[in-house]
């Protein structure tokens, strides 16, 4: 039995998941500044600063691109493990 993952579907799904997670984390940090997690984003997203609109959209774009980065790597492991 062959299971194929659509690269386009997986790419958009993983990118949207990471982008939505980023947005939810920003909202959480604004609502609960004492529990802020934005320092993690500062390390993971080049050029991201806390917080202005330009930086937010840069973080959103970079989060989306991280999803595609994962997409280009993960299916290779999936295909390799499915063969064994």
Short mmCIF file of N, CA and C in Angstrom, two decimals:
data_model
loop_
_atom_site.label_atom_id
_atom_site.label_comp_id
_atom_site.label_asym_id
_atom_site.label_seq_id
_atom_site.Cartn_x
_atom_site.Cartn_y
_atom_site.Cartn_z
N UNK A 1 0.85 -1.17 0.00
CA UNK A 1 0.00 0.00 0.00
C UNK A 1 0.90 1.24 0.00
N UNK A 2 0.61 2.15 -0.88
CA UNK A 2 1.42 3.37 -1.00
C UNK A 2 0.65 4.57 -0.46
N UNK A 3 1.28 5.28 0.45
CA UNK A 3 0.70 6.50 1.01
C UNK A 3 1.50 7.67 0.48
N UNK A 4 0.84 8.54 -0.23
CA UNK A 4 1.53 9.71 -0.75
C UNK A 4 1.01 10.95 -0.05
N UNK A 5 1.95 11.82 0.29
CA UNK A 5 1.60 13.09 0.91
C UNK A 5 1.73 14.16 -0.16
N UNK A 6 0.68 14.92 -0.36
CA UNK A 6 0.74 16.02 -1.31
C UNK A 6 1.67 17.10 -0.74
N UNK A 7 2.72 17.40 -1.49
CA UNK A 7 3.69 18.39 -1.05
C UNK A 7 3.03 19.76 -0.86
N UNK A 8 2.16 20.12 -1.76
CA UNK A 8 1.48 21.41 -1.68
C UNK A 8 0.56 21.48 -0.46
N UNK A 9 -0.21 20.43 -0.23
CA UNK A 9 -1.11 20.42 0.93
C UNK A 9 -0.33 20.41 2.24
N UNK A 10 0.71 19.60 2.31
CA UNK A 10 1.53 19.54 3.53
C UNK A 10 2.22 20.87 3.77
N UNK A 11 2.70 21.51 2.71
CA UNK A 11 3.38 22.80 2.83
C UNK A 11 2.47 23.88 3.37
N UNK A 12 1.29 23.99 2.81
CA UNK A 12 0.35 25.00 3.29
C UNK A 12 -0.14 24.69 4.70
N UNK A 13 -0.38 23.42 5.00
CA UNK A 13 -0.86 23.05 6.34
C UNK A 13 0.18 23.35 7.41
N UNK A 14 1.41 22.95 7.17
CA UNK A 14 2.44 23.20 8.18
C UNK A 14 2.75 24.69 8.30
N UNK A 15 2.75 25.40 7.18
CA UNK A 15 3.01 26.84 7.22
C UNK A 15 1.90 27.59 7.94
N UNK A 16 0.67 27.24 7.67
CA UNK A 16 -0.45 27.88 8.36
C UNK A 16 -0.44 27.54 9.85
N UNK A 17 -0.11 26.31 10.20
CA UNK A 17 -0.05 25.93 11.60
C UNK A 17 0.97 26.78 12.35
N UNK A 18 2.16 26.92 11.79
CA UNK A 18 3.21 27.70 12.46
C UNK A 18 2.85 29.18 12.49
N UNK A 19 2.27 29.70 11.41
CA UNK A 19 1.88 31.11 11.36
C UNK A 19 0.77 31.42 12.36
N UNK A 20 -0.20 30.55 12.46
CA UNK A 20 -1.29 30.74 13.43
C UNK A 20 -0.74 30.62 14.86
N UNK A 21 0.18 29.68 15.08
CA UNK A 21 0.80 29.55 16.40
C UNK A 21 1.56 30.82 16.76
N UNK A 22 2.28 31.38 15.81
CA UNK A 22 3.00 32.63 16.04
C UNK A 22 2.03 33.75 16.41
N UNK A 23 0.94 33.88 15.67
CA UNK A 23 -0.05 34.92 15.94
C UNK A 23 -0.67 34.74 17.32
N UNK A 24 -1.02 33.51 17.67
CA UNK A 24 -1.60 33.24 18.99
C UNK A 24 -0.60 33.56 20.11
N UNK A 25 0.67 33.27 19.88
CA UNK A 25 1.68 33.59 20.89
C UNK A 25 1.82 35.10 21.07
N UNK A 26 1.76 35.85 19.98
CA UNK A 26 1.84 37.31 20.08
C UNK A 26 0.65 37.85 20.86
N UNK A 27 -0.55 37.35 20.55
CA UNK A 27 -1.75 37.78 21.27
C UNK A 27 -1.63 37.41 22.75
N UNK A 28 -1.18 36.19 23.04
CA UNK A 28 -1.00 35.76 24.43
C UNK A 28 -0.03 36.68 25.17
N UNK A 29 1.08 37.04 24.50
CA UNK A 29 2.07 37.92 25.13
C UNK A 29 1.50 39.31 25.40
N UNK A 30 0.62 39.79 24.52
CA UNK A 30 0.00 41.09 24.74
C UNK A 30 -1.02 41.05 25.88
N UNK A 31 -1.73 39.93 26.00
CA UNK A 31 -2.73 39.79 27.06
C UNK A 31 -2.11 39.49 28.42
N UNK A 32 -1.03 38.74 28.42
CA UNK A 32 -0.37 38.32 29.66
C UNK A 32 1.13 38.63 29.59
N UNK A 33 1.50 39.91 29.70
CA UNK A 33 2.91 40.27 29.54
C UNK A 33 3.83 39.65 30.60
N UNK A 34 3.31 39.32 31.76
CA UNK A 34 4.13 38.70 32.79
C UNK A 34 4.51 37.27 32.41
N UNK A 35 3.80 36.67 31.48
CA UNK A 35 4.09 35.31 31.00
C UNK A 35 4.66 35.32 29.58
N UNK A 36 5.22 36.44 29.17
CA UNK A 36 5.64 36.64 27.77
C UNK A 36 6.61 35.57 27.29
N UNK A 37 6.39 35.15 26.05
CA UNK A 37 7.23 34.15 25.41
C UNK A 37 7.96 34.73 24.20
N UNK A 38 7.87 36.04 24.00
CA UNK A 38 8.40 36.64 22.78
C UNK A 38 9.92 36.49 22.65
N UNK A 39 10.63 36.24 23.74
CA UNK A 39 12.08 36.10 23.64
C UNK A 39 12.46 34.88 22.79
N UNK A 40 11.62 33.87 22.78
CA UNK A 40 11.87 32.72 21.91
C UNK A 40 11.78 33.13 20.44
N UNK A 41 10.80 33.97 20.12
CA UNK A 41 10.66 34.43 18.73
C UNK A 41 11.84 35.29 18.32
N UNK A 42 12.39 36.07 19.25
CA UNK A 42 13.54 36.92 18.95
C UNK A 42 14.73 36.07 18.49
N UNK A 43 14.86 34.88 19.08
CA UNK A 43 15.97 33.99 18.73
C UNK A 43 15.71 33.21 17.45
N UNK A 44 14.46 32.89 17.18
CA UNK A 44 14.12 32.04 16.04
C UNK A 44 13.88 32.80 14.74
N UNK A 45 13.48 34.05 14.84
CA UNK A 45 13.09 34.81 13.64
C UNK A 45 14.03 35.99 13.42
N UNK A 46 14.93 35.89 12.44
CA UNK A 46 15.87 36.99 12.18
C UNK A 46 15.14 38.29 11.85
N UNK A 47 15.56 39.37 12.49
CA UNK A 47 14.97 40.69 12.23
C UNK A 47 13.72 40.99 13.03
N UNK A 48 13.18 40.01 13.74
CA UNK A 48 11.97 40.22 14.53
C UNK A 48 12.30 41.03 15.77
N UNK A 49 11.49 42.03 16.03
CA UNK A 49 11.61 42.86 17.23
C UNK A 49 10.27 42.88 17.92
N UNK A 50 10.25 43.21 19.18
CA UNK A 50 8.99 43.28 19.93
C UNK A 50 8.58 44.71 20.07
N UNK A 51 7.45 45.13 19.76
CA UNK A 51 6.53 44.68 18.74
C UNK A 51 6.05 45.90 18.00
N UNK A 52 6.12 45.83 16.71
CA UNK A 52 5.51 46.82 15.83
C UNK A 52 4.92 46.06 14.65
N UNK A 53 4.12 46.74 13.84
CA UNK A 53 3.43 46.05 12.75
C UNK A 53 4.40 45.45 11.73
N UNK A 54 5.44 46.20 11.41
CA UNK A 54 6.41 45.71 10.43
C UNK A 54 7.07 44.42 10.95
N UNK A 55 7.46 44.43 12.20
CA UNK A 55 8.09 43.26 12.80
C UNK A 55 7.11 42.08 12.90
N UNK A 56 5.85 42.37 13.23
CA UNK A 56 4.84 41.31 13.30
C UNK A 56 4.68 40.63 11.94
N UNK A 57 4.57 41.42 10.87
CA UNK A 57 4.39 40.82 9.54
C UNK A 57 5.65 40.11 9.07
N UNK A 58 6.82 40.61 9.46
CA UNK A 58 8.06 39.89 9.15
C UNK A 58 8.06 38.54 9.86
N UNK A 59 7.68 38.51 11.13
CA UNK A 59 7.60 37.25 11.87
C UNK A 59 6.58 36.31 11.27
N UNK A 60 5.48 36.84 10.79
CA UNK A 60 4.45 36.01 10.17
C UNK A 60 4.97 35.38 8.87
N UNK A 61 5.66 36.17 8.07
CA UNK A 61 6.23 35.66 6.82
C UNK A 61 7.31 34.62 7.12
N UNK A 62 8.18 34.91 8.07
CA UNK A 62 9.22 33.95 8.41
C UNK A 62 8.64 32.66 9.00
N UNK A 63 7.59 32.77 9.77
CA UNK A 63 6.92 31.58 10.31
C UNK A 63 6.36 30.73 9.17
N UNK A 64 5.77 31.39 8.19
CA UNK A 64 5.22 30.68 7.04
C UNK A 64 6.34 29.96 6.27
N UNK A 65 7.46 30.64 6.12
CA UNK A 65 8.59 30.03 5.41
C UNK A 65 9.18 28.85 6.18
N UNK A 66 9.19 28.93 7.51
CA UNK A 66 9.63 27.79 8.32
C UNK A 66 8.76 26.56 8.04
N UNK A 67 7.48 26.78 7.83
CA UNK A 67 6.58 25.68 7.49
C UNK A 67 6.99 25.00 6.19
N UNK A 68 7.38 25.80 5.21
CA UNK A 68 7.83 25.21 3.94
C UNK A 68 9.18 24.53 4.10
N UNK A 69 10.02 25.07 4.96
CA UNK A 69 11.30 24.41 5.24
C UNK A 69 11.05 23.01 5.80
N UNK A 70 10.13 22.90 6.75
CA UNK A 70 9.77 21.61 7.32
C UNK A 70 9.20 20.70 6.24
N UNK A 71 8.39 21.28 5.37
CA UNK A 71 7.76 20.51 4.29
C UNK A 71 8.78 19.88 3.36
N UNK A 72 9.83 20.60 3.09
CA UNK A 72 10.82 20.08 2.16
C UNK A 72 11.70 19.01 2.79
N UNK A 73 11.73 18.94 4.11
CA UNK A 73 12.56 17.94 4.80
C UNK A 73 11.75 16.73 5.27
N UNK A 74 10.62 16.94 5.93
CA UNK A 74 9.86 15.84 6.54
C UNK A 74 9.42 14.75 5.56
N UNK A 75 8.85 15.08 4.41
CA UNK A 75 8.41 14.00 3.52
C UNK A 75 9.54 13.07 3.08
N UNK A 76 10.77 13.58 3.04
CA UNK A 76 11.90 12.72 2.69
C UNK A 76 12.07 11.61 3.74
N UNK A 77 11.92 11.97 5.03
CA UNK A 77 12.00 10.97 6.09
C UNK A 77 10.81 10.02 6.03
N UNK A 78 9.64 10.55 5.71
CA UNK A 78 8.43 9.74 5.63
C UNK A 78 8.57 8.70 4.50
N UNK A 79 9.05 9.15 3.37
CA UNK A 79 9.20 8.22 2.23
C UNK A 79 10.24 7.17 2.55
N UNK A 80 11.31 7.58 3.20
CA UNK A 80 12.37 6.63 3.52
C UNK A 80 11.89 5.58 4.53
N UNK A 81 11.15 5.99 5.54
CA UNK A 81 10.66 5.05 6.55
C UNK A 81 9.54 4.17 5.98
N UNK A 82 8.79 4.66 5.01
CA UNK A 82 7.70 3.88 4.43
C UNK A 82 8.24 2.74 3.56
N UNK A 83 9.46 2.89 3.09
CA UNK A 83 10.05 1.85 2.24
C UNK A 83 10.52 0.66 3.05
N UNK A 84 10.73 0.83 4.35
CA UNK A 84 11.25 -0.25 5.17
C UNK A 84 10.18 -0.92 5.96
#
